[in-house]
């Protein structure tokens, strides 16, 4: 027999209280019955939101109670998809605040565009929900800080959608980096190049039927409707996201920081432009190089849209370049290539070792297990916050067109424009959460 997690926890709590042993943190029901169901709701149902929900539905202990989207077309289609999989139609909402009022929902998945992560996240934490939130956790450094604070304040279990963190081969690669065998690591390269992305300019149009465009814009500035700024394509506009620098940057820079045990850089330089794709189709640069300076190494980010030949003939990856050898890891696997100069006799090449391709399902499973055990998931809010801040800093250096220095103690840059973008200006009636 399966029981709802909240019901199970409630009865456990009553028993524990009766026995005088309840030492539970308020608002956090410690509960480890492996058979209890985790009841979930999805906010933002189109691309990655639904891809996540599909992995949730693969698990035996998940019940889907509700879906929320501001596009009725997406919402109705996804409702049918869920009904087909689960045999029961979920309740449907346009306004995420209504979904969050539901007492039976344990956890929410946030799959909205980046400008719409912070508010649902903070409200969900306030409502006592655990959260699986997509990356980058936010569209500004300030929002990242607010979200991490909310998760701490309300003691929530949070998994960020950086699913490589649950990948065995990624962890093997990082263990190798931490072993010190590569020698002094002087540079870490991170990159993503993508030939399948080639947006072209489009005319403004009327808003498609069934879409609440004002709600889709939410805290972002009011703009005429253009398909190039809407579903999926929002990622190429500063109002909603940060281009490939933050989109893929957080996945890969996360491992650079993890490997180097690093957090914020001392300074950041970035250059690039829209060399191949019309600025009317994509505001964020189609080509970009960012250099982060740390005390004893340099971190590079490189991206290009419209081509696919990246360093080491890989479309994306992380390369730790040491005095003895270079380790390269990507979603497919990892390997170690030896330096010829100063070759160490005891060091042997590690041939390419493939991943098992199960990183995403494992990531979802890790979250569900942590919802029950109250442990910290593999891609915690702190991990998501740290890397999103660093990726955002790349964009701030690019937009400031200047080398910028970060002052961690005073939480500011030595650059006026970069400082002005630390916190976004929310469009009324929305306002940045105050905690
Ligand atoms: N982890 C990964 O590998 C991965 C992969 C792709 C995308 N993502 C992330 O997922 C997020 C979504 O990207 P996508 O490509 O799936 O976007 P998408 O445009 O395909 O889907 C976003 C959905 O959110 C809905 N939405 C917008 N505002 C809303 C609101 N206020 N309330 C409810 N629904 C709202 C939209 O109508 C749309 O259906 C982004 O943050 C992106 O970076 C992560």
Coordinates of C-alpha atoms and ligand atoms in Angstrom, one line a residue:
X1 CA 0.0 0.0 0.0
X2 CA 1.2 3.5 -0.7
X3 CA 0.5 6.5 1.4
X4 CA 0.8 10.2 0.7
X5 CA 4.0 11.6 2.2
X6 CA 2.3 14.4 4.1
X7 CA -0.3 12.0 5.6
X8 CA 2.4 9.5 6.6
X9 CA 4.5 12.3 8.1
X10 CA 1.5 13.7 9.9
X11 CA 0.7 10.4 11.6
X12 CA 4.4 9.8 12.4
X13 CA 4.6 13.2 13.9
X14 CA 1.5 12.5 16.0
X15 CA 3.0 9.2 17.3
X16 CA 6.3 10.8 17.9
X17 CA 4.7 13.7 19.8
X18 CA 2.7 11.3 21.8
X19 CA 5.9 9.5 22.7
X20 CA 7.5 12.8 23.6
X21 CA 10.3 12.4 21.1
X22 CA 9.3 15.0 18.5
X23 CA 12.3 17.0 17.7
X24 CA 11.4 18.1 14.3
X25 CA 12.3 21.5 12.8
X26 CA 9.0 23.5 12.3
X27 CA 7.8 23.3 8.7
X28 CA 10.1 20.3 7.9
X29 CA 8.6 16.9 8.4
X30 CA 11.3 14.4 8.8
X31 CA 10.0 11.4 7.0
X32 CA 11.8 8.4 5.5
X33 CA 9.1 5.9 4.5
X34 CA 10.3 4.8 1.1
X35 CA 6.8 3.8 0.1
X36 CA 5.2 7.2 0.7
X37 CA 4.3 9.2 -2.4
X38 CA 5.8 12.6 -3.2
X39 CA 3.0 14.8 -4.6
X40 CA 4.4 17.2 -7.1
X41 CA 3.2 20.2 -9.1
X42 CA 4.9 21.6 -12.2
X43 CA 5.2 25.4 -12.9
X44 CA 6.2 26.0 -16.6
X45 CA 5.3 23.0 -18.6
X46 CA 6.8 23.3 -22.1
X47 CA 10.4 22.2 -22.6
X48 CA 12.7 21.3 -19.7
X49 CA 9.9 21.6 -17.1
X50 CA 8.0 18.7 -18.8
X51 CA 11.3 16.8 -19.5
X52 CA 11.8 16.9 -15.7
X53 CA 8.3 15.9 -14.9
X54 CA 8.6 12.9 -17.3
X55 CA 11.6 11.7 -15.2
X56 CA 9.6 12.2 -12.1
X57 CA 6.7 10.2 -13.6
X58 CA 9.2 7.3 -14.3
X59 CA 9.6 6.9 -10.5
X60 CA 7.2 4.7 -8.6
X61 CA 6.6 7.1 -5.7
X62 CA 5.4 10.2 -7.5
X63 CA 1.9 11.6 -7.9
X64 CA 1.3 14.5 -10.2
X65 CA -1.4 16.8 -8.6
X66 CA -1.2 19.9 -10.7
X67 CA 0.3 21.8 -13.7
X68 CA 0.6 25.5 -14.2
X69 CA 1.4 27.5 -17.3
X70 CA 0.5 30.9 -18.7
X71 CA 0.1 29.3 -22.2
X72 CA -3.2 27.4 -22.3
X73 CA -2.1 25.5 -25.4
X74 CA 0.9 24.1 -23.5
X75 CA -1.1 23.5 -20.4
X76 CA -3.8 21.5 -22.1
X77 CA -1.4 19.4 -24.1
X78 CA 0.7 18.6 -21.0
X79 CA -2.5 17.7 -19.1
X80 CA -3.3 15.0 -21.7
X81 CA 0.4 13.8 -21.6
X82 CA 0.2 13.4 -17.8
X83 CA -3.3 11.7 -18.0
X84 CA -1.9 9.2 -20.5
X85 CA 1.1 8.3 -18.3
X86 CA -0.6 8.4 -14.9
X87 CA -4.2 7.6 -15.6
X88 CA -5.4 10.8 -13.9
X89 CA -5.8 14.3 -15.2
X90 CA -3.9 16.8 -13.0
X91 CA -5.5 20.1 -11.9
X92 CA -4.6 23.0 -14.1
X93 CA -3.6 26.6 -13.1
X94 CA -2.5 29.7 -14.9
X95 CA -1.4 31.4 -11.7
X96 CA 1.4 29.6 -9.8
X97 CA 0.3 31.3 -6.5
X98 CA -3.0 29.3 -6.7
X99 CA -1.0 26.0 -7.2
X100 CA 1.2 26.9 -4.2
X101 CA -1.9 27.3 -2.0
X102 CA -2.5 23.5 -2.3
X103 CA -1.8 21.8 1.0
X104 CA -1.4 18.4 -0.6
X105 CA 1.6 19.3 -2.8
X106 CA 5.0 18.4 -1.3
X107 CA 7.3 19.6 -4.1
X108 CA 7.2 21.8 -7.1
X109 CA 9.3 21.8 -10.3
X110 CA 10.1 25.2 -11.7
X111 CA 10.6 25.1 -15.5
X112 CA 9.8 28.7 -16.4
X113 CA 12.2 31.0 -18.2
X114 CA 15.0 32.4 -16.1
X115 CA 13.3 35.8 -15.3
X116 CA 10.5 33.8 -13.8
X117 CA 12.5 31.6 -11.4
X118 CA 13.0 33.8 -8.4
X119 CA 9.4 34.7 -7.5
X120 CA 7.8 31.2 -7.8
X121 CA 10.8 29.8 -6.0
X122 CA 10.6 32.2 -3.0
X123 CA 6.8 31.8 -2.8
X124 CA 7.2 28.0 -2.9
X125 CA 9.7 28.0 -0.1
X126 CA 7.4 30.3 2.0
X127 CA 4.5 27.8 1.3
X128 CA 6.6 25.0 2.7
X129 CA 7.2 23.2 -0.6
X130 CA 10.5 21.5 -1.6
X131 CA 11.7 22.7 -5.0
X132 CA 13.4 21.3 -8.1
X133 CA 14.4 24.5 -9.9
X134 CA 15.8 24.9 -13.3
X135 CA 19.2 26.4 -13.9
X136 CA 20.5 29.1 -14.1
X137 CA 18.7 29.6 -10.8
X138 CA 18.1 33.3 -11.6
X139 CA 18.7 36.0 -14.1
X140 CA 20.7 38.2 -11.8
X141 CA 23.3 38.0 -9.0
X142 CA 20.9 39.6 -6.5
X143 CA 18.1 37.1 -7.2
X144 CA 20.5 34.3 -6.6
X145 CA 21.2 35.6 -3.2
X146 CA 17.5 36.1 -2.3
X147 CA 16.7 32.5 -3.4
X148 CA 19.5 30.9 -1.4
X149 CA 18.3 33.0 1.6
X150 CA 14.7 31.8 1.1
X151 CA 15.7 28.1 1.0
X152 CA 17.7 28.5 4.2
X153 CA 15.1 30.6 6.0
X154 CA 12.3 28.1 5.2
X155 CA 14.5 25.0 5.5
X156 CA 13.6 23.6 2.1
X157 CA 15.1 20.7 0.2
X158 CA 16.2 22.2 -3.2
X159 CA 17.7 20.5 -6.2
X160 CA 18.9 22.7 -9.1
X161 CA 18.6 21.2 -12.6
X162 CA 22.4 20.9 -13.0
X163 CA 21.9 17.2 -13.5
X164 CA 25.6 16.4 -14.3
X165 CA 26.1 16.7 -10.6
X166 CA 24.4 13.2 -10.3
X167 CA 26.5 11.8 -13.1
X168 CA 29.0 9.1 -12.0
X169 CA 31.6 9.9 -14.7
X170 CA 31.5 13.6 -13.8
X171 CA 32.3 12.7 -10.2
X172 CA 35.1 10.2 -11.3
X173 CA 36.6 13.0 -13.3
X174 CA 36.5 15.5 -10.4
X175 CA 38.0 12.8 -8.0
X176 CA 40.9 12.5 -10.5
X177 CA 41.3 16.3 -10.5
X178 CA 41.3 16.4 -6.7
X179 CA 43.9 13.6 -6.6
X180 CA 46.5 16.1 -7.7
X181 CA 47.9 13.9 -10.5
X182 CA 47.4 16.6 -13.2
X183 CA 50.1 18.7 -11.4
X184 CA 49.6 22.4 -10.9
X185 CA 46.5 23.4 -12.8
X186 CA 47.1 26.7 -14.5
X187 CA 44.0 27.0 -16.7
X188 CA 40.5 25.5 -16.8
X189 CA 38.7 25.8 -20.1
X190 CA 34.9 25.5 -20.4
X191 CA 33.0 25.8 -23.6
X192 CA 29.9 25.2 -25.6
X193 CA 29.4 25.5 -29.4
X194 CA 26.1 24.7 -31.1
X195 CA 25.5 24.5 -34.8
X196 CA 21.8 23.6 -34.5
X197 CA 20.9 27.1 -33.2
X198 CA 20.5 29.7 -36.0
X199 CA 17.6 32.0 -35.3
X200 CA 16.6 34.5 -37.9
X201 CA 14.8 37.9 -37.4
X202 CA 10.9 37.8 -37.2
X203 CA 8.2 40.5 -37.3
X204 CA 6.3 41.4 -34.1
X205 CA 2.8 39.8 -34.2
X206 CA -0.4 39.7 -32.2
X207 CA -0.2 37.5 -29.1
X208 CA -1.2 33.9 -29.9
X209 CA -4.6 32.8 -28.7
X210 CA -4.6 31.2 -25.2
X211 CA -1.4 33.0 -24.1
X212 CA -1.4 35.4 -21.2
X213 CA 1.5 37.4 -22.5
X214 CA 1.5 40.0 -19.7
X215 CA 1.9 37.2 -17.2
X216 CA 4.6 35.6 -19.3
X217 CA 6.5 38.9 -19.2
X218 CA 5.8 39.2 -15.4
X219 CA 8.6 41.2 -13.8
X220 CA 10.3 41.9 -17.1
X221 CA 9.8 45.1 -19.1
X222 CA 6.7 45.5 -21.3
X223 CA 7.5 44.7 -25.0
X224 CA 5.5 43.9 -28.2
X225 CA 5.1 40.2 -28.8
X226 CA 7.7 38.6 -31.0
X227 CA 8.1 34.8 -31.5
X228 CA 11.8 35.2 -31.2
X229 CA 11.5 36.4 -27.6
X230 CA 9.0 33.8 -26.6
X231 CA 9.1 30.0 -25.9
X232 CA 12.7 28.7 -26.0
X233 CA 14.1 31.8 -27.7
X234 CA 13.7 33.9 -24.6
X235 CA 17.2 32.7 -23.6
X236 CA 18.8 35.1 -26.2
X237 CA 17.4 38.3 -24.5
X238 CA 18.8 40.0 -21.5
X239 CA 15.3 40.8 -20.2
X240 CA 14.7 37.1 -19.6
X241 CA 18.0 35.2 -19.6
X242 CA 21.7 35.5 -20.3
X243 CA 22.4 33.7 -23.6
X244 CA 24.7 30.7 -23.8
X245 CA 27.0 32.2 -21.1
X246 CA 24.5 31.4 -18.4
X247 CA 22.4 28.7 -20.2
X248 CA 25.2 26.2 -20.8
X249 CA 27.8 28.1 -18.8
X250 CA 26.3 27.1 -15.4
X251 CA 26.4 23.4 -16.4
X252 CA 30.1 23.5 -17.2
X253 CA 31.6 26.3 -15.1
X254 CA 30.0 24.4 -12.1
X255 CA 32.6 21.6 -12.6
X256 CA 35.4 24.0 -13.1
X257 CA 34.6 25.6 -9.7
X258 CA 34.1 22.1 -8.1
X259 CA 37.4 20.8 -9.4
X260 CA 39.3 23.9 -8.3
X261 CA 37.4 24.3 -5.0
X262 CA 36.8 27.9 -6.1
X263 CA 33.9 30.4 -5.7
X264 CA 34.0 34.0 -7.0
X265 CA 36.8 35.3 -9.2
X266 CA 38.9 38.4 -8.5
X267 CA 38.3 39.9 -11.9
X268 CA 36.4 39.2 -15.1
X269 CA 37.0 40.1 -18.8
X270 CA 34.7 39.3 -21.6
X271 CA 34.5 40.0 -25.3
X272 CA 32.6 38.8 -28.3
X273 CA 29.6 40.0 -30.5
X274 CA 26.9 39.0 -32.9
X275 CA 29.2 38.1 -35.8
X276 CA 27.1 35.5 -37.5
X277 CA 23.5 35.8 -36.2
X278 CA 21.5 39.0 -36.7
X279 CA 21.1 41.1 -33.5
X280 CA 17.4 41.4 -34.4
X281 CA 17.1 37.6 -33.8
X282 CA 19.4 37.3 -30.8
X283 CA 20.5 40.1 -28.5
X284 CA 23.1 38.0 -26.5
X285 CA 26.4 37.5 -28.3
X286 CA 26.6 34.5 -30.7
X287 CA 30.3 34.4 -30.0
X288 CA 31.9 35.1 -26.7
X289 CA 35.1 34.5 -24.6
X290 CA 35.2 35.2 -20.9
X291 CA 38.3 35.1 -18.7
X292 CA 38.0 34.9 -14.9
X293 CA 41.1 35.5 -12.9
X294 CA 41.6 33.6 -9.6
X295 CA 44.6 33.7 -7.3
X296 CA 46.4 30.8 -8.9
X297 CA 44.6 29.9 -12.1
X298 CA 42.6 31.2 -14.9
X299 CA 39.1 30.1 -15.9
X300 CA 38.0 30.5 -19.5
X301 CA 34.5 30.3 -21.0
X302 CA 34.0 30.2 -24.8
X303 CA 30.8 29.9 -26.8
X304 CA 29.7 30.0 -30.4
X305 CA 26.3 29.6 -31.9
X306 CA 26.0 28.3 -35.5
X307 CA 29.2 26.2 -35.5
X308 CA 30.1 23.0 -33.8
X309 CA 33.8 22.4 -33.7
X310 CA 35.0 23.2 -30.2
X311 CA 38.3 22.6 -28.4
X312 CA 39.4 18.9 -28.3
X313 CA 36.8 18.4 -31.1
X314 CA 34.0 18.5 -28.6
X315 CA 30.9 20.6 -28.8
X316 CA 31.1 21.3 -25.0
X317 CA 33.3 20.4 -22.1
X318 CA 35.6 21.2 -19.3
X319 CA 39.4 20.9 -19.6
X320 CA 41.7 21.0 -16.6
X321 CA 45.1 21.9 -17.9
X322 CA 47.8 20.9 -15.5
X323 CA 51.6 20.7 -15.7
X324 CA 51.5 16.9 -16.1
X325 CA 48.4 16.3 -18.0
X326 CA 45.0 17.6 -19.2
X327 CA 41.7 16.1 -18.1
X328 CA 38.7 16.6 -20.5
X329 CA 35.2 15.8 -19.4
X330 CA 31.8 16.3 -21.2
X331 CA 28.4 14.7 -21.1
X332 CA 29.7 11.7 -23.0
X333 CA 32.7 10.8 -20.8
X334 CA 36.1 11.8 -19.6
X335 CA 39.8 11.2 -20.4
X336 CA 43.3 12.2 -19.4
X337 CA 46.0 13.2 -22.0
X338 CA 49.6 13.3 -20.9
X339 CA 52.0 16.2 -21.4
X340 CA 55.1 15.3 -23.3
X341 CA 57.3 17.8 -21.6
X342 CA 58.3 16.8 -18.1
X343 CA 56.4 13.5 -18.4
X344 CA 55.9 11.8 -15.1
X345 CA 56.8 8.1 -15.3
X346 CA 54.1 7.1 -12.8
X347 CA 51.4 8.9 -14.7
X348 CA 49.4 6.8 -17.3
X349 CA 46.9 8.1 -19.8
X350 CA 43.2 7.5 -18.9
X351 CA 41.4 6.5 -22.1
X352 CA 38.0 8.0 -22.7
X353 CA 35.6 6.5 -20.2
X354 CA 32.0 6.8 -21.2
X355 CA 29.2 8.0 -18.9
X356 CA 26.1 5.8 -18.4
X357 CA 23.7 8.3 -19.8
X358 CA 21.5 8.2 -16.7
X359 CA 22.5 11.5 -15.1
X360 CA 19.1 13.1 -15.4
X361 CA 17.0 10.2 -13.9
X362 CA 19.5 9.8 -11.1
X363 CA 19.3 13.6 -10.4
X364 CA 15.5 13.4 -10.0
X365 CA 15.8 10.2 -7.9
X366 CA 18.3 12.0 -5.6
X367 CA 15.9 14.9 -5.1
X368 CA 13.0 12.5 -4.2
X369 CA 15.2 10.7 -1.8
X370 CA 16.3 13.9 -0.2
X371 CA 12.6 15.1 0.1
X372 CA 12.1 12.1 2.3
X373 CA 15.4 12.0 4.2
X374 CA 15.7 15.9 4.4
X375 CA 19.4 15.5 3.3
X376 CA 21.0 18.0 0.9
X377 CA 20.6 17.1 -2.8
X378 CA 23.6 16.8 -5.1
X379 CA 23.0 20.2 -6.8
X380 CA 22.1 22.2 -3.8
X381 CA 20.8 25.8 -3.9
X382 CA 24.3 26.9 -2.7
X383 CA 25.9 25.2 -5.7
X384 CA 23.3 26.6 -8.0
X385 CA 23.8 30.1 -6.5
X386 CA 27.6 30.0 -6.7
X387 CA 27.8 29.1 -10.3
X388 CA 24.9 31.3 -11.5
X389 CA 26.7 34.2 -9.9
X390 CA 29.9 33.5 -11.7
X391 CA 28.2 33.0 -15.0
X392 CA 26.2 36.2 -14.6
X393 CA 29.5 38.0 -13.9
X394 CA 30.7 37.0 -17.4
X395 CA 27.7 38.7 -18.9
X396 CA 28.2 41.8 -16.7
X397 CA 31.8 42.1 -17.9
X398 CA 30.6 41.8 -21.5
X399 CA 27.9 44.4 -21.1
X400 CA 30.2 46.8 -19.2
X401 CA 32.8 46.4 -22.0
X402 CA 35.5 46.5 -19.4
X403 CA 37.6 44.3 -17.1
X404 CA 35.6 44.3 -13.8
X405 CA 36.8 43.5 -10.3
X406 CA 34.5 41.8 -7.7
X407 CA 34.6 43.0 -4.1
X408 CA 33.1 40.1 -2.2
X409 CA 33.1 41.8 1.1
X410 CA 31.1 44.8 -0.1
X411 CA 29.1 42.8 -2.7
X412 CA 29.9 45.1 -5.6
X413 CA 32.1 45.7 -8.7
X414 CA 34.4 48.6 -9.5
X415 CA 32.1 49.4 -12.4
X416 CA 28.9 51.4 -12.3
X417 CA 27.0 49.6 -15.1
X418 CA 27.8 46.2 -13.6
X419 CA 26.7 47.3 -10.2
X420 CA 23.4 48.7 -11.7
X421 CA 22.6 45.2 -13.0
X422 CA 23.2 43.2 -9.7
X423 CA 19.5 43.5 -8.9
X424 CA 16.8 43.7 -11.6
X425 CA 14.1 46.3 -11.7
X426 CA 10.9 44.4 -11.5
X427 CA 7.9 45.7 -13.4
X428 CA 4.9 46.4 -11.2
X429 CA 2.8 44.8 -9.7
X430 CA 5.7 42.4 -9.2
X431 CA 8.4 43.2 -6.7
X432 CA 11.7 41.6 -5.7
X433 CA 11.0 39.4 -2.6
X434 CA 12.3 40.9 0.7
X435 CA 13.4 38.4 3.2
Ligands
LIG1 N1 18.8 21.5 -17.0 C1 18.8 21.4 -18.4 O1 19.5 20.6 -19.0 C2 18.0 22.4 -19.1 C3 17.7 22.2 -20.5 C4 16.9 23.2 -21.1 C5 16.4 24.3 -20.4 N2 16.7 24.4 -19.1 C6 16.1 25.5 -18.3 O2 14.7 25.4 -18.2 C7 14.1 26.7 -18.1 C8 13.0 26.7 -19.2 O3 13.6 26.6 -20.5 P1 12.8 25.9 -21.7 O4 13.6 25.9 -22.9 O5 12.2 24.7 -21.2 O6 11.6 27.0 -21.9 P2 10.2 26.9 -22.7 O7 10.0 28.2 -23.3 O8 10.2 25.7 -23.6 O9 9.2 26.6 -21.5 C9 8.9 27.5 -20.5 C10 7.4 27.4 -20.1 O10 7.2 28.3 -19.0 C11 5.9 28.9 -19.2 N3 5.8 30.1 -18.4 C12 6.4 31.3 -18.5 N4 6.1 32.1 -17.5 C13 5.3 31.4 -16.6 C14 4.7 31.7 -15.4 N5 4.8 32.9 -14.8 N6 4.0 30.7 -14.8 C15 3.8 29.5 -15.4 N7 4.4 29.2 -16.6 C16 5.1 30.1 -17.2 C17 5.9 29.2 -20.7 O11 4.6 29.5 -21.2 C18 6.5 27.9 -21.2 O12 5.5 26.9 -21.4 C19 15.2 27.7 -18.4 O13 15.6 28.2 -17.1 C20 16.3 26.9 -19.0 O14 17.6 27.4 -18.8 C21 17.4 23.5 -18.4

